[in-house]
Amino acid sequence: MKKPKWVVEKEQAKKVAEAETVWLFGLHAVRDALMNPAREKLRLIVTLNARNKLQEAIEASGMTPEEADPRKFPAPIDPGSVHQGAALEVKPLDWGDLETLALGGIGGNGESGRPPRMILLDRVTDPHNVGAILRSAEVFGACAVVAPRHHSAPETGALAKTASGALERQPYKQVRNLADAIQQLQKMGYLVLGLDGEAELTVAEAVKGRMDRPVALVLGAEGPGLRQKTRETCDILVKIPYFGEFGSLNVSNAAAVALYATQAPD
């Protein structure tokens, strides 16, 4: 019996995903990946200098590195990448399902006793912005950064390098449909705030009296902002107050400020 077309396409997509690998580069990104037991590591290329700096992490990983001439670095990465003499081929991380992440079981909020905080990204495609957001999410204890599978920054070496190791610890979950993910979080009790420069309420005003609730912050791409469907699905649209005539922040800076605004004072 011939398989339906959708079954064949699903099986093909699964095979492609299983074959996918990522080249991480830079001392911080490679060191943290080597030290991460959850990361499937395939091939390590280092210069002598980088090997000396990463020796402890290499020994902990159990890998046998390939030593390379820094003038002819053989890793298949962009020639302009600042690899610092280290590149590691890995499989993408599997962070599990959204519900588990939303409960704070991986990101750390569940252990701290604070209600979870989460970042959702609507078509933020710049890997450097996403890497910086992952760093902020880790610093402020967010349980995950969530983005759609399409029209978002994939897990790449550039993203990992900008995240400076946070990619190994801070969940970066890609979902099929962002609006569906928002609705799933709302059913779990999340207050979903969409950042919009034209909104009336500030982030702090929106969470006042609600600090005990889990909060998800949704940020859009610089310029276009949130898509209409995303705006309509959020519970409240909020803004970051600004002083003077210039009121626009880079999306990674906006994520950090908004996350900080949702934290209850100690």
XYZ file of N, CA and C in Angstrom:
798
model
N 0.850 -1.199 0.000
C 0.000 0.000 0.000
C 0.884 1.248 0.000
N 0.584 2.139 -0.894
C 1.385 3.353 -1.034
C 1.105 4.313 0.112
N 2.182 4.868 0.690
C 2.028 5.790 1.803
C 1.457 7.117 1.321
N 0.605 7.750 2.132
C 0.097 9.087 1.778
C 1.244 10.074 1.645
N 1.032 11.100 0.845
C 2.075 12.084 0.585
C 2.557 12.752 1.873
N 1.607 13.049 2.777
C 1.996 13.758 3.999
C 2.879 12.893 4.895
N 2.658 11.577 4.858
C 3.472 10.657 5.647
C 4.895 10.617 5.089
N 4.986 10.546 3.756
C 6.295 10.528 3.097
C 7.065 11.808 3.407
N 6.391 12.962 3.330
C 7.041 14.244 3.583
C 7.511 14.343 5.033
N 6.705 13.810 5.958
C 7.078 13.833 7.372
C 8.308 12.974 7.626
N 8.363 11.806 6.995
C 9.502 10.908 7.156
C 10.762 11.525 6.558
N 10.602 12.194 5.405
C 11.747 12.844 4.774
C 12.285 13.980 5.639
N 11.363 14.752 6.225
C 11.773 15.867 7.094
C 12.505 15.343 8.323
N 12.060 14.210 8.847
C 12.711 13.616 10.016
C 14.133 13.169 9.687
N 14.309 12.580 8.486
C 15.639 12.135 8.065
C 16.586 13.327 7.898
N 16.058 14.406 7.327
C 16.873 15.611 7.146
C 17.305 16.155 8.501
N 16.360 16.197 9.462
C 16.668 16.707 10.799
C 17.709 15.844 11.489
N 17.602 14.520 11.336
C 18.548 13.609 11.971
C 19.953 13.758 11.393
N 20.030 14.134 10.104
C 21.331 14.274 9.449
C 21.957 15.650 9.686
N 21.182 16.588 10.225
C 21.647 17.961 10.388
C 22.720 18.063 11.471
N 23.769 18.808 11.158
C 24.796 19.100 12.153
C 25.098 20.591 12.132
N 25.739 21.062 13.190
C 26.082 22.477 13.339
C 27.555 22.578 13.689
N 28.242 23.533 13.087
C 29.635 23.804 13.443
C 29.673 24.989 14.399
N 30.074 24.733 15.633
C 30.276 25.786 16.613
C 31.733 26.233 16.546
N 31.976 27.498 16.818
C 33.354 27.995 16.784
C 33.545 29.081 17.830
N 34.804 29.308 18.170
C 35.138 30.262 19.226
C 35.384 29.516 20.532
N 36.321 30.001 21.338
C 36.728 29.292 22.549
C 35.591 29.096 23.549
N 34.790 30.145 23.797
C 33.705 30.032 24.777
C 32.658 29.025 24.320
N 32.207 29.170 23.074
C 31.152 28.288 22.569
C 31.604 26.835 22.527
N 32.835 26.607 22.073
C 33.347 25.240 21.979
C 33.579 24.649 23.361
N 34.150 25.439 24.273
C 34.400 24.921 25.626
C 33.101 24.496 26.305
N 32.077 25.327 26.229
C 30.825 25.001 26.910
C 30.119 23.818 26.257
N 30.240 23.689 24.943
C 29.644 22.538 24.264
C 30.379 21.253 24.651
N 31.709 21.318 24.751
C 32.489 20.151 25.165
C 32.111 19.704 26.575
N 31.780 20.655 27.427
C 31.454 20.349 28.819
C 29.988 19.962 29.018
N 29.200 20.061 27.957
C 27.765 19.773 28.055
C 27.499 18.298 27.733
N 27.131 17.479 28.714
C 26.890 16.057 28.446
C 25.681 15.804 27.555
N 24.786 16.788 27.456
C 23.593 16.618 26.624
C 23.877 16.889 25.147
N 25.024 17.432 24.855
C 25.378 17.796 23.476
C 26.077 16.623 22.784
N 25.533 16.180 21.653
C 26.172 15.117 20.871
C 27.281 15.737 20.026
N 28.510 15.337 20.306
C 29.679 15.937 19.672
C 30.282 14.980 18.650
N 30.616 15.498 17.474
C 31.048 14.645 16.374
C 32.509 14.834 15.977
N 32.963 16.062 15.840
C 34.311 16.310 15.323
C 34.852 17.611 15.899
N 36.084 17.576 16.378
C 36.713 18.747 16.985
C 38.002 19.082 16.253
N 38.109 20.329 15.791
C 39.303 20.810 15.105
C 39.873 21.980 15.899
N 41.159 21.903 16.252
C 41.772 22.963 17.049
C 43.196 23.238 16.572
N 43.640 24.453 16.793
C 45.053 24.760 16.627
C 45.763 24.372 17.925
N 47.079 24.335 17.902
C 47.834 23.978 19.095
C 47.532 24.943 20.238
N 47.467 26.228 19.932
C 47.193 27.240 20.956
C 45.813 27.034 21.576
N 44.802 26.790 20.714
C 43.445 26.570 21.213
C 43.365 25.275 22.017
N 44.091 24.272 21.573
C 44.079 22.990 22.290
C 44.594 23.171 23.721
N 45.642 23.957 23.871
C 46.186 24.201 25.202
C 45.158 24.913 26.095
N 44.434 25.847 25.512
C 43.440 26.604 26.283
C 42.204 25.753 26.621
N 41.917 24.766 25.775
C 40.721 23.936 25.963
C 41.033 22.560 26.542
N 42.268 22.340 26.970
C 42.705 21.000 27.359
C 41.784 20.339 28.383
N 41.392 21.074 29.406
C 40.536 20.504 30.454
C 39.189 20.081 29.892
N 38.593 20.918 29.041
C 37.289 20.601 28.448
C 37.405 19.432 27.475
N 38.504 19.376 26.728
C 38.717 18.273 25.783
C 38.816 16.953 26.537
N 39.565 16.957 27.617
C 39.714 15.732 28.417
C 38.372 15.302 29.010
N 37.578 16.275 29.465
C 36.276 15.963 30.057
C 35.325 15.381 29.015
N 35.460 15.822 27.768
C 34.559 15.360 26.703
C 34.913 13.966 26.202
N 36.185 13.581 26.359
C 36.633 12.285 25.857
C 36.916 12.288 24.370
N 36.901 13.465 23.741
C 37.131 13.551 22.307
C 38.624 13.555 21.975
N 38.926 13.093 20.778
C 40.283 13.188 20.247
C 40.280 14.270 19.180
N 40.881 15.426 19.454
C 40.813 16.529 18.497
C 41.751 16.349 17.306
N 41.406 17.015 16.216
C 42.274 17.095 15.044
C 43.031 18.416 15.145
N 44.357 18.350 15.125
C 45.141 19.572 15.242
C 45.368 20.166 13.859
N 45.149 21.478 13.748
C 45.199 22.137 12.442
C 46.152 23.320 12.457
N 46.643 23.638 11.271
C 47.479 24.820 11.067
C 46.557 26.042 11.069
N 46.823 27.050 11.900
C 45.947 28.233 11.946
C 45.851 28.969 10.615
N 46.852 28.795 9.748
C 46.817 29.465 8.440
C 45.963 28.710 7.431
N 45.671 27.446 7.723
C 44.849 26.628 6.811
C 43.797 25.880 7.636
N 42.984 26.655 8.350
C 42.004 26.044 9.243
C 40.930 25.339 8.411
N 40.771 24.003 8.535
C 39.947 23.233 7.604
C 38.455 23.143 7.917
N 38.015 23.678 9.056
C 36.594 23.554 9.404
C 35.728 24.278 8.369
N 34.594 23.696 7.966
C 33.723 24.299 6.949
C 32.857 25.421 7.518
N 33.499 26.505 7.916
C 32.788 27.670 8.433
C 33.148 28.875 7.575
N 32.387 29.949 7.734
C 32.636 31.161 6.964
C 34.072 31.635 7.201
N 34.831 31.910 6.124
C 36.230 32.341 6.281
C 36.383 33.576 7.162
N 35.343 34.388 7.230
C 35.415 35.598 8.051
C 35.086 35.371 9.516
N 34.730 34.152 9.888
C 34.366 33.854 11.273
C 35.583 33.932 12.193
N 35.401 34.541 13.345
C 36.479 34.630 14.330
C 36.421 33.350 15.165
N 37.107 32.307 14.674
C 36.981 30.991 15.305
C 37.950 30.767 16.453
N 38.963 31.636 16.583
C 39.948 31.556 17.673
C 40.667 30.200 17.714
N 40.689 29.517 16.573
C 41.417 28.257 16.489
C 40.657 27.046 16.980
N 39.342 27.163 17.150
C 38.558 26.029 17.649
C 37.217 25.938 16.930
N 36.886 24.734 16.452
C 35.594 24.492 15.815
C 35.131 23.085 16.175
N 33.845 22.959 16.467
C 33.289 21.691 16.931
C 32.007 21.383 16.173
N 31.964 20.220 15.519
C 30.748 19.790 14.832
C 29.860 19.047 15.828
N 28.590 19.469 15.899
C 27.674 18.890 16.881
C 26.299 18.666 16.249
N 25.467 17.926 16.967
C 24.057 17.805 16.629
C 23.307 18.915 17.368
N 22.226 19.462 16.775
C 21.428 20.469 17.498
C 20.885 19.889 18.806
N 20.742 20.739 19.805
C 20.220 20.293 21.093
C 18.717 20.045 21.018
N 18.255 19.040 21.746
C 16.825 18.750 21.845
C 16.366 19.168 23.241
N 15.531 20.220 23.292
C 15.089 20.744 24.577
C 13.739 20.187 25.018
N 13.195 19.240 24.270
C 11.938 18.633 24.692
C 10.733 19.483 24.327
N 9.622 19.256 25.016
C 8.371 19.920 24.642
C 8.204 21.253 25.368
N 7.365 22.099 24.779
C 7.152 23.451 25.288
C 6.556 23.437 26.694
N 5.628 22.518 26.953
C 4.962 22.492 28.256
C 5.961 22.267 29.391
N 6.891 21.335 29.191
C 7.893 21.068 30.226
C 8.763 22.293 30.467
N 9.167 22.951 29.380
C 9.979 24.161 29.509
C 9.199 25.262 30.213
N 7.914 25.380 29.879
C 7.081 26.441 30.450
C 6.892 26.280 31.947
N 6.989 25.061 32.429
C 6.868 24.822 33.862
C 8.147 25.189 34.613
N 9.205 25.538 33.848
C 10.446 25.963 34.488
C 11.325 24.822 34.916
N 11.040 23.602 34.425
C 11.796 22.440 34.862
C 13.227 22.416 34.398
N 13.545 23.149 33.315
C 14.913 23.135 32.803
C 15.605 24.471 33.043
N 14.905 25.547 32.843
C 15.544 26.861 32.913
C 15.962 27.308 34.290
N 15.425 26.692 35.359
C 15.894 27.040 36.696
C 14.868 27.717 37.579
N 13.825 28.366 36.982
C 12.858 29.078 37.801
C 12.096 28.153 38.732
N 11.877 26.915 38.267
C 11.146 25.973 39.094
C 11.876 25.700 40.398
N 13.209 25.663 40.365
C 14.004 25.398 41.554
C 14.103 26.632 42.443
N 14.064 27.820 41.858
C 14.231 29.040 42.643
C 12.959 29.431 43.361
N 11.828 28.892 42.939
C 10.568 29.238 43.564
C 9.891 30.447 42.944
N 10.572 31.134 42.030
C 9.962 32.282 41.363
C 9.080 31.802 40.221
N 7.996 32.540 39.924
C 7.169 32.167 38.772
C 7.978 32.290 37.484
N 7.769 31.392 36.536
C 8.581 31.388 35.313
C 8.445 32.656 34.475
N 9.511 32.963 33.783
C 9.538 34.033 32.782
C 10.034 33.416 31.479
N 9.475 33.849 30.371
C 9.826 33.269 29.083
C 9.874 34.367 28.018
N 10.721 34.163 27.017
C 10.815 35.087 25.881
C 10.325 34.365 24.630
N 9.449 35.016 23.861
C 9.011 34.501 22.568
C 9.426 35.500 21.492
N 9.962 35.002 20.387
C 10.461 35.864 19.319
C 9.636 35.675 18.047
N 9.151 36.769 17.518
C 8.312 36.742 16.321
C 9.133 37.193 15.114
N 9.684 36.209 14.383
C 10.462 36.475 13.173
C 11.710 37.309 13.430
N 12.407 37.008 14.507
C 13.716 37.622 14.765
C 14.758 36.705 14.131
N 15.325 37.139 13.024
C 16.168 36.265 12.204
C 17.667 36.488 12.368
N 18.081 37.567 13.004
C 19.511 37.859 13.160
C 20.096 36.971 14.265
N 21.043 36.073 13.930
C 21.599 35.174 14.955
C 22.321 35.911 16.068
N 22.878 37.085 15.766
C 23.579 37.843 16.802
C 22.585 38.389 17.830
N 21.417 38.841 17.363
C 20.384 39.295 18.293
C 19.883 38.143 19.157
N 19.633 36.998 18.531
C 19.121 35.855 19.284
C 20.163 35.365 20.285
N 21.427 35.346 19.889
C 22.485 34.947 20.813
C 22.547 35.861 22.022
N 22.417 37.178 21.779
C 22.436 38.139 22.886
C 21.211 37.960 23.780
N 20.065 37.648 23.181
C 18.839 37.421 23.955
C 18.995 36.187 24.843
N 19.637 35.144 24.320
C 19.875 33.941 25.120
C 20.738 34.260 26.348
N 21.718 35.127 26.175
C 22.565 35.526 27.310
C 21.735 36.258 28.355
N 20.891 37.178 27.912
C 20.038 37.919 28.849
C 19.042 36.991 29.529
N 18.490 36.044 28.758
C 17.523 35.105 29.318
C 18.161 34.275 30.428
N 19.420 33.891 30.224
C 20.117 33.118 31.247
C 20.380 33.969 32.485
N 20.817 35.200 32.275
C 21.126 36.095 33.393
C 19.889 36.347 34.257
N 18.737 36.561 33.618
C 17.522 36.906 34.357
C 16.643 35.695 34.667
N 17.159 34.498 34.448
C 16.463 33.294 34.882
C 15.253 32.901 34.075
N 15.194 33.254 32.797
C 14.071 32.823 31.967
C 14.135 31.315 31.754
N 12.976 30.676 31.629
C 12.984 29.224 31.476
C 13.148 28.795 30.022
N 12.990 29.709 29.071
C 13.215 29.360 27.662
C 13.108 30.591 26.780
N 13.726 30.485 25.608
C 13.508 31.426 24.512
C 12.858 30.610 23.402
N 11.722 31.076 22.910
C 10.927 30.316 21.943
C 10.803 31.104 20.648
N 10.915 30.408 19.520
C 10.806 31.050 18.210
C 10.166 30.069 17.222
N 9.532 30.574 16.166
C 8.981 29.670 15.151
C 10.101 28.992 14.366
N 9.827 27.800 13.826
C 10.850 27.080 13.063
C 11.233 27.830 11.794
N 10.251 28.485 11.180
C 10.511 29.246 9.957
C 10.590 30.734 10.288
N 11.376 31.454 9.527
C 11.533 32.896 9.706
C 12.084 33.227 11.097
N 13.069 32.446 11.539
C 13.758 32.754 12.786
C 15.208 32.305 12.640
N 16.045 32.703 13.568
C 17.462 32.346 13.494
C 17.647 30.893 13.922
N 18.208 30.050 13.057
C 18.467 28.668 13.451
C 19.676 28.592 14.377
N 19.887 27.428 14.960
C 21.053 27.196 15.800
C 22.279 27.136 14.895
N 23.149 28.134 14.983
C 24.341 28.205 14.141
C 25.557 28.566 14.980
N 26.720 28.489 14.351
C 27.945 28.877 15.032
C 27.943 30.335 15.428
N 27.428 31.206 14.551
C 27.391 32.640 14.855
C 26.494 32.915 16.053
N 25.353 32.232 16.114
C 24.438 32.405 17.244
C 25.108 31.926 18.532
N 25.736 30.756 18.469
C 26.379 30.191 19.654
C 27.509 31.076 20.155
N 28.290 31.641 19.223
C 29.414 32.489 19.631
C 28.908 33.751 20.323
N 27.845 34.359 19.786
C 27.288 35.556 20.409
C 26.688 35.227 21.769
N 26.098 34.031 21.884
C 25.509 33.609 23.164
C 26.573 33.341 24.212
N 27.827 33.174 23.784
C 28.970 32.992 24.676
C 28.741 31.876 25.693
N 28.254 30.732 25.195
C 28.060 29.574 26.061
C 26.634 29.393 26.545
N 25.812 30.446 26.491
C 24.442 30.353 27.011
C 23.603 29.353 26.226
N 23.936 29.119 24.958
C 23.169 28.176 24.144
C 23.182 26.775 24.740
N 24.235 26.431 25.467
C 24.336 25.099 26.067
C 23.478 24.954 27.317
N 23.072 26.067 27.907
C 22.339 26.019 29.172
C 20.939 26.620 29.078
N 20.752 27.578 28.175
C 19.475 28.279 28.063
C 18.660 27.678 26.924
N 17.511 27.066 27.212
C 16.719 26.442 26.148
C 16.331 27.418 25.039
N 16.578 26.988 23.800
C 16.151 27.736 22.614
C 15.237 26.792 21.834
N 13.949 26.939 22.069
C 12.952 26.020 21.535
C 12.282 26.613 20.301
N 12.306 25.858 19.196
C 11.635 26.306 17.975
C 10.347 25.506 17.796
N 9.253 26.230 17.542
C 7.923 25.628 17.458
C 7.347 25.819 16.060
N 6.327 25.030 15.755
C 5.725 25.100 14.420
C 4.964 26.411 14.213
N 4.218 26.837 15.227
C 3.362 28.016 15.078
C 3.421 28.839 16.361
N 3.819 30.098 16.241
C 4.007 30.932 17.431
C 2.677 31.254 18.107
N 1.629 31.530 17.333
C 0.328 31.848 17.926
C -0.213 30.662 18.722
N -0.016 29.452 18.200
C -0.442 28.251 18.934
C 0.334 28.114 20.236
N 1.640 28.435 20.198
C 2.468 28.363 21.406
C 1.978 29.370 22.445
N 1.624 30.568 21.995
C 1.103 31.592 22.910
C -0.172 31.106 23.584
N -1.068 30.534 22.790
C -2.328 30.049 23.345
C -2.104 28.894 24.323
N -1.125 28.051 24.039
C -0.790 26.956 24.954
C -0.309 27.512 26.287
N 0.521 28.546 26.232
C 1.018 29.169 27.464
C -0.113 29.842 28.237
N -1.024 30.480 27.520
C -2.161 31.131 28.178
C -3.020 30.120 28.930
N -3.206 28.944 28.350
C -3.981 27.892 29.016
C -3.277 27.403 30.283
N -1.953 27.564 30.324
C -1.181 27.160 31.499
C -1.123 28.266 32.547
N -1.781 29.397 32.269
C -1.809 30.480 33.235
C -0.834 31.602 32.991
N -0.111 31.548 31.884
C 0.840 32.613 31.561
C 0.128 33.906 31.181
N 0.683 35.016 31.645
C 0.299 36.336 31.170
C 1.230 36.656 30.013
N 0.676 36.838 28.810
C 1.500 37.025 27.613
C 1.482 38.492 27.211
N 2.649 39.117 27.273
C 2.789 40.536 26.977
C 3.534 40.726 25.658
N 2.927 41.443 24.728
C 3.569 41.729 23.459
C 4.164 43.124 23.455
N 5.443 43.242 23.140
C 6.082 44.561 23.145
C 5.755 45.344 21.877
N 5.245 46.553 22.091
C 4.825 47.425 20.993
C 5.078 48.864 21.424
N 5.860 49.586 20.650
C 6.223 50.949 21.013
C 5.050 51.894 21.130
N 3.908 51.551 20.517
C 2.733 52.418 20.552
C 1.751 52.027 21.653
N 2.085 51.030 22.449
C 1.177 50.577 23.504
C 1.016 51.649 24.584
N -0.053 51.551 25.353
C -0.314 52.533 26.404
C 0.371 52.159 27.710
N 0.337 50.879 28.074
C 0.917 50.442 29.332
C 2.404 50.122 29.187
N 3.164 50.342 30.243
C 4.551 49.898 30.275
C 4.584 48.453 30.785
N 5.736 47.804 30.636
C 5.876 46.436 31.137
C 5.616 46.408 32.639
N 6.214 47.345 33.371
C 6.069 47.382 34.827
C 4.614 47.574 35.236
N 3.892 48.430 34.513
C 2.475 48.665 34.836
C 1.640 47.412 34.577
N 1.959 46.682 33.518
C 1.190 45.492 33.159
C 1.350 44.366 34.168
N 2.537 44.262 34.780
C 2.776 43.161 35.726
C 2.540 43.574 37.177
N 2.210 44.832 37.415
C 1.954 45.295 38.781
C 0.791 44.514 39.383
N 1.014 43.921 40.536
C -0.011 43.107 41.182
C -0.126 41.716 40.599
N 0.728 41.401 39.605
C 0.674 40.087 38.953
C 2.044 39.400 38.963
N 2.927 39.851 39.817
C 4.275 39.299 39.843
C 4.304 37.807 40.163
N 3.221 37.321 40.772
C 3.183 35.905 41.128
C 2.760 35.024 39.952
N 2.427 35.632 38.821
C 2.017 34.863 37.647
C 3.199 34.603 36.720
N 3.182 33.467 36.011
C 4.198 33.274 34.972
C 3.963 34.274 33.845
N 5.036 34.807 33.293
C 4.933 35.854 32.268
C 5.752 35.468 31.041
N 5.153 35.647 29.867
C 5.862 35.473 28.600
C 5.907 36.815 27.883
N 7.093 37.202 27.445
C 7.290 38.454 26.714
C 7.504 38.130 25.244
N 6.733 38.772 24.372
C 6.818 38.499 22.942
C 7.425 39.710 22.243
N 8.525 39.487 21.535
C 9.207 40.570 20.832
C 9.261 40.273 19.344
N 9.058 41.315 18.535
C 9.095 41.158 17.090
C 10.394 41.647 16.499
N 10.535 41.427 15.210
C 11.732 41.867 14.503
C 11.818 43.386 14.499
N 13.048 43.889 14.487
C 13.240 45.336 14.440
C 12.687 45.872 13.128
N 11.913 46.925 13.229
C 11.263 47.485 12.032
C 9.819 47.040 11.965
N 9.546 45.818 11.469
C 8.161 45.358 11.342
C 7.462 45.163 12.688
N 8.199 44.794 13.717
C 7.590 44.519 15.011
C 6.774 43.239 14.993
N 5.778 43.182 15.850
C 4.935 41.995 15.935
C 3.993 41.914 14.741
N 3.767 40.697 14.254
C 2.769 40.498 13.205
C 1.375 40.683 13.797
N 0.401 40.985 12.941
C -0.957 41.257 13.395
C -1.534 40.087 14.190
N -1.344 38.858 13.681
C -1.857 37.677 14.361
C -1.252 37.542 15.750
N 0.034 37.830 15.862
C 0.710 37.748 17.156
C 0.165 38.805 18.106
N -0.008 40.024 17.609
C -0.547 41.119 18.428
C -1.919 40.755 18.989
N -2.742 40.168 18.129
C -4.107 39.826 18.534
C -4.144 38.684 19.548
N -3.118 37.843 19.536
C -3.106 36.675 20.420
C -2.567 37.007 21.803
N -1.737 38.029 21.913
C -1.194 38.426 23.217
C -2.307 38.919 24.146
N -2.082 38.817 25.452
C -3.060 39.317 26.421
C -3.055 40.840 26.476
N -1.854 41.420 26.519
C -1.713 42.871 26.644
C -0.523 43.315 25.806
N -0.661 44.458 25.144
C 0.476 45.070 24.459
C 1.119 46.073 25.408
N 2.440 46.039 25.485
C 3.158 46.886 26.438
C 4.331 47.573 25.748
N 4.869 48.565 26.422
C 6.016 49.293 25.868
C 7.072 49.481 26.932
N 8.265 49.803 26.490
C 9.340 50.203 27.391
C 9.391 51.731 27.353
N 9.193 52.412 28.488
C 9.182 53.880 28.466
C 10.541 54.435 28.071
N 10.542 55.566 27.398
C 11.801 56.182 26.997
C 11.747 57.677 27.240
N 12.914 58.270 27.306
C 13.027 59.689 27.569
C 13.717 60.347 26.378
N 13.270 61.523 26.029
C 13.834 62.191 24.863
C 13.086 61.810 23.597
N 13.649 62.163 22.462
C 12.967 61.967 21.190
C 13.188 60.581 20.607
N 14.271 59.917 20.996
C 14.588 58.613 20.408
C 14.072 57.520 21.327
N 13.176 56.666 20.808
C 12.553 55.669 21.678
C 12.628 54.258 21.164
N 13.671 53.916 20.412
C 13.773 52.580 19.849
C 15.003 51.860 20.372
N 14.804 50.619 20.866
C 15.912 49.805 21.350
C 16.154 48.637 20.400
N 17.391 48.212 20.309
C 17.701 46.951 19.644
C 16.897 45.854 20.337
N 16.424 44.841 19.563
C 15.530 43.825 20.132
C 16.190 43.058 21.277
N 17.499 42.842 21.215
C 18.159 42.125 22.306
C 18.211 42.984 23.575
N 18.431 44.295 23.409
C 18.402 45.190 24.568
C 16.997 45.289 25.144
N 15.997 45.341 24.259
C 14.609 45.406 24.705
C 14.238 44.161 25.509
N 14.721 42.994 25.075
C 14.432 41.754 25.797
C 15.007 41.808 27.205
N 16.235 42.303 27.335
C 16.877 42.386 28.651
C 16.124 43.342 29.568
N 15.777 44.518 29.061
C 15.073 45.515 29.873
C 13.704 44.996 30.291
N 12.984 44.376 29.347
C 11.642 43.870 29.645
C 11.693 42.734 30.668
N 12.674 41.848 30.530
C 12.817 40.765 31.501
C 13.089 41.322 32.896
N 13.958 42.302 32.962
C 14.276 42.910 34.257
C 13.037 43.535 34.881
N 12.199 44.155 34.033
C 10.992 44.827 34.534
C 9.971 43.853 35.105
N 10.065 42.571 34.720
C 9.104 41.593 35.247
C 9.594 40.912 36.512
N 10.788 41.266 36.981
C 11.345 40.638 38.180
C 10.847 41.337 39.440
N 10.413 40.555 40.397
C 9.999 41.131 41.672
C 11.239 41.593 42.428
N 11.176 42.738 43.090
C 12.352 43.215 43.866
C 12.644 42.266 45.001
N 13.939 42.092 45.307
C 14.341 41.202 46.419
C 13.964 41.819 47.767
